[in-house]
Amino acid sequence: MYIINGSRINIAHTQEINSHFVVIGIYFRILK
């Protein structure tokens, strides 16, 4: 992971990761 100046970008990056985990979770539910 990389950190860019300011916490705003860190928060946005964290939300992006969380959204990816949600998509992965839905994907696995569909597979099952």
PDB file of N, CA and C in Angstrom:
ATOM      1  N   MET A   1       0.837  -1.200   0.000  1.00  0.00           N
ATOM      2  CA  MET A   1       0.000   0.000   0.000  1.00  0.00           C
ATOM      3  C   MET A   1       0.871   1.250   0.000  1.00  0.00           C
ATOM      4  N   TYR A   2       0.298   2.330  -0.436  1.00  0.00           N
ATOM      5  CA  TYR A   2       1.040   3.572  -0.465  1.00  0.00           C
ATOM      6  C   TYR A   2       0.251   4.653   0.261  1.00  0.00           C
ATOM      7  N   ILE A   3       0.984   5.606   0.841  1.00  0.00           N
ATOM      8  CA  ILE A   3       0.324   6.683   1.583  1.00  0.00           C
ATOM      9  C   ILE A   3       0.627   8.009   0.890  1.00  0.00           C
ATOM     10  N   ILE A   4      -0.420   8.783   0.608  1.00  0.00           N
ATOM     11  CA  ILE A   4      -0.248  10.093  -0.014  1.00  0.00           C
ATOM     12  C   ILE A   4      -0.587  11.157   1.031  1.00  0.00           C
ATOM     13  N   ASN A   5      -0.024  12.333   0.864  1.00  0.00           N
ATOM     14  CA  ASN A   5      -0.182  13.408   1.845  1.00  0.00           C
ATOM     15  C   ASN A   5      -1.630  13.594   2.273  1.00  0.00           C
ATOM     16  N   GLY A   6      -1.845  13.653   3.577  1.00  0.00           N
ATOM     17  CA  GLY A   6      -3.176  13.948   4.101  1.00  0.00           C
ATOM     18  C   GLY A   6      -3.950  12.699   4.438  1.00  0.00           C
ATOM     19  N   SER A   7      -4.868  12.825   5.397  1.00  0.00           N
ATOM     20  CA  SER A   7      -5.668  11.682   5.839  1.00  0.00           C
ATOM     21  C   SER A   7      -6.892  11.496   4.944  1.00  0.00           C
ATOM     22  N   ARG A   8      -7.269  12.540   4.207  1.00  0.00           N
ATOM     23  CA  ARG A   8      -8.456  12.431   3.345  1.00  0.00           C
ATOM     24  C   ARG A   8      -8.250  11.332   2.313  1.00  0.00           C
ATOM     25  N   ILE A   9      -7.066  11.308   1.708  1.00  0.00           N
ATOM     26  CA  ILE A   9      -6.771  10.295   0.687  1.00  0.00           C
ATOM     27  C   ILE A   9      -6.711   8.923   1.338  1.00  0.00           C
ATOM     28  N   ASN A  10      -6.168   8.851   2.550  1.00  0.00           N
ATOM     29  CA  ASN A  10      -6.110   7.568   3.249  1.00  0.00           C
ATOM     30  C   ASN A  10      -7.515   7.036   3.500  1.00  0.00           C
ATOM     31  N   ILE A  11      -8.428   7.916   3.902  1.00  0.00           N
ATOM     32  CA  ILE A  11      -9.813   7.504   4.155  1.00  0.00           C
ATOM     33  C   ILE A  11     -10.456   7.045   2.849  1.00  0.00           C
ATOM     34  N   ALA A  12     -10.232   7.787   1.776  1.00  0.00           N
ATOM     35  CA  ALA A  12     -10.806   7.418   0.480  1.00  0.00           C
ATOM     36  C   ALA A  12     -10.250   6.076   0.044  1.00  0.00           C
ATOM     37  N   HIS A  13      -8.956   5.857   0.268  1.00  0.00           N
ATOM     38  CA  HIS A  13      -8.324   4.598  -0.127  1.00  0.00           C
ATOM     39  C   HIS A  13      -8.894   3.454   0.694  1.00  0.00           C
ATOM     40  N   THR A  14      -9.126   3.694   1.979  1.00  0.00           N
ATOM     41  CA  THR A  14      -9.700   2.652   2.840  1.00  0.00           C
ATOM     42  C   THR A  14     -11.112   2.306   2.385  1.00  0.00           C
ATOM     43  N   GLN A  15     -11.901   3.315   2.035  1.00  0.00           N
ATOM     44  CA  GLN A  15     -13.265   3.059   1.561  1.00  0.00           C
ATOM     45  C   GLN A  15     -13.230   2.270   0.263  1.00  0.00           C
ATOM     46  N   GLU A  16     -12.229   2.547  -0.578  1.00  0.00           N
ATOM     47  CA  GLU A  16     -12.104   1.817  -1.842  1.00  0.00           C
ATOM     48  C   GLU A  16     -11.810   0.352  -1.572  1.00  0.00           C
ATOM     49  N   ILE A  17     -10.912   0.091  -0.612  1.00  0.00           N
ATOM     50  CA  ILE A  17     -10.589  -1.294  -0.246  1.00  0.00           C
ATOM     51  C   ILE A  17     -11.828  -1.985   0.312  1.00  0.00           C
ATOM     52  N   ASN A  18     -12.582  -1.286   1.171  1.00  0.00           N
ATOM     53  CA  ASN A  18     -13.794  -1.879   1.752  1.00  0.00           C
ATOM     54  C   ASN A  18     -14.791  -2.232   0.655  1.00  0.00           C
ATOM     55  N   SER A  19     -14.923  -1.368  -0.341  1.00  0.00           N
ATOM     56  CA  SER A  19     -15.862  -1.643  -1.429  1.00  0.00           C
ATOM     57  C   SER A  19     -15.417  -2.871  -2.204  1.00  0.00           C
ATOM     58  N   HIS A  20     -14.097  -3.051  -2.360  1.00  0.00           N
ATOM     59  CA  HIS A  20     -13.594  -4.240  -3.053  1.00  0.00           C
ATOM     60  C   HIS A  20     -13.931  -5.492  -2.255  1.00  0.00           C
ATOM     61  N   PHE A  21     -13.789  -5.416  -0.923  1.00  0.00           N
ATOM     62  CA  PHE A  21     -14.113  -6.580  -0.093  1.00  0.00           C
ATOM     63  C   PHE A  21     -15.596  -6.915  -0.197  1.00  0.00           C
ATOM     64  N   VAL A  22     -16.452  -5.905  -0.283  1.00  0.00           N
ATOM     65  CA  VAL A  22     -17.894  -6.146  -0.418  1.00  0.00           C
ATOM     66  C   VAL A  22     -18.167  -6.869  -1.732  1.00  0.00           C
ATOM     67  N   VAL A  23     -17.527  -6.418  -2.798  1.00  0.00           N
ATOM     68  CA  VAL A  23     -17.716  -7.052  -4.112  1.00  0.00           C
ATOM     69  C   VAL A  23     -17.234  -8.495  -4.069  1.00  0.00           C
ATOM     70  N   ILE A  24     -16.080  -8.729  -3.427  1.00  0.00           N
ATOM     71  CA  ILE A  24     -15.542 -10.089  -3.315  1.00  0.00           C
ATOM     72  C   ILE A  24     -16.497 -10.960  -2.510  1.00  0.00           C
ATOM     73  N   GLY A  25     -17.054 -10.424  -1.431  1.00  0.00           N
ATOM     74  CA  GLY A  25     -17.993 -11.181  -0.602  1.00  0.00           C
ATOM     75  C   GLY A  25     -19.230 -11.578  -1.390  1.00  0.00           C
ATOM     76  N   ILE A  26     -19.771 -10.641  -2.159  1.00  0.00           N
ATOM     77  CA  ILE A  26     -20.948 -10.949  -2.985  1.00  0.00           C
ATOM     78  C   ILE A  26     -20.579 -11.995  -4.028  1.00  0.00           C
ATOM     79  N   TYR A  27     -19.371 -11.876  -4.586  1.00  0.00           N
ATOM     80  CA  TYR A  27     -18.921 -12.814  -5.615  1.00  0.00           C
ATOM     81  C   TYR A  27     -18.868 -14.232  -5.062  1.00  0.00           C
ATOM     82  N   PHE A  28     -18.313 -14.375  -3.847  1.00  0.00           N
ATOM     83  CA  PHE A  28     -18.234 -15.711  -3.247  1.00  0.00           C
ATOM     84  C   PHE A  28     -19.624 -16.247  -2.915  1.00  0.00           C
ATOM     85  N   ARG A  29     -20.543 -15.371  -2.527  1.00  0.00           N
ATOM     86  CA  ARG A  29     -21.911 -15.823  -2.230  1.00  0.00           C
ATOM     87  C   ARG A  29     -22.563 -16.362  -3.493  1.00  0.00           C
ATOM     88  N   ILE A  30     -22.295 -15.712  -4.613  1.00  0.00           N
ATOM     89  CA  ILE A  30     -22.871 -16.173  -5.886  1.00  0.00           C
ATOM     90  C   ILE A  30     -22.272 -17.531  -6.256  1.00  0.00           C
ATOM     91  N   LEU A  31     -20.970 -17.700  -6.031  1.00  0.00           N
ATOM     92  CA  LEU A  31     -20.324 -18.971  -6.366  1.00  0.00           C
ATOM     93  C   LEU A  31     -20.906 -20.107  -5.539  1.00  0.00           C
ATOM     94  N   LYS A  32     -21.208 -19.826  -4.273  1.00  0.00           N
ATOM     95  CA  LYS A  32     -21.752 -20.876  -3.409  1.00  0.00           C
ATOM     96  C   LYS A  32     -23.217 -21.117  -3.749  1.00  0.00           C
TER      97      LYS A  32
END
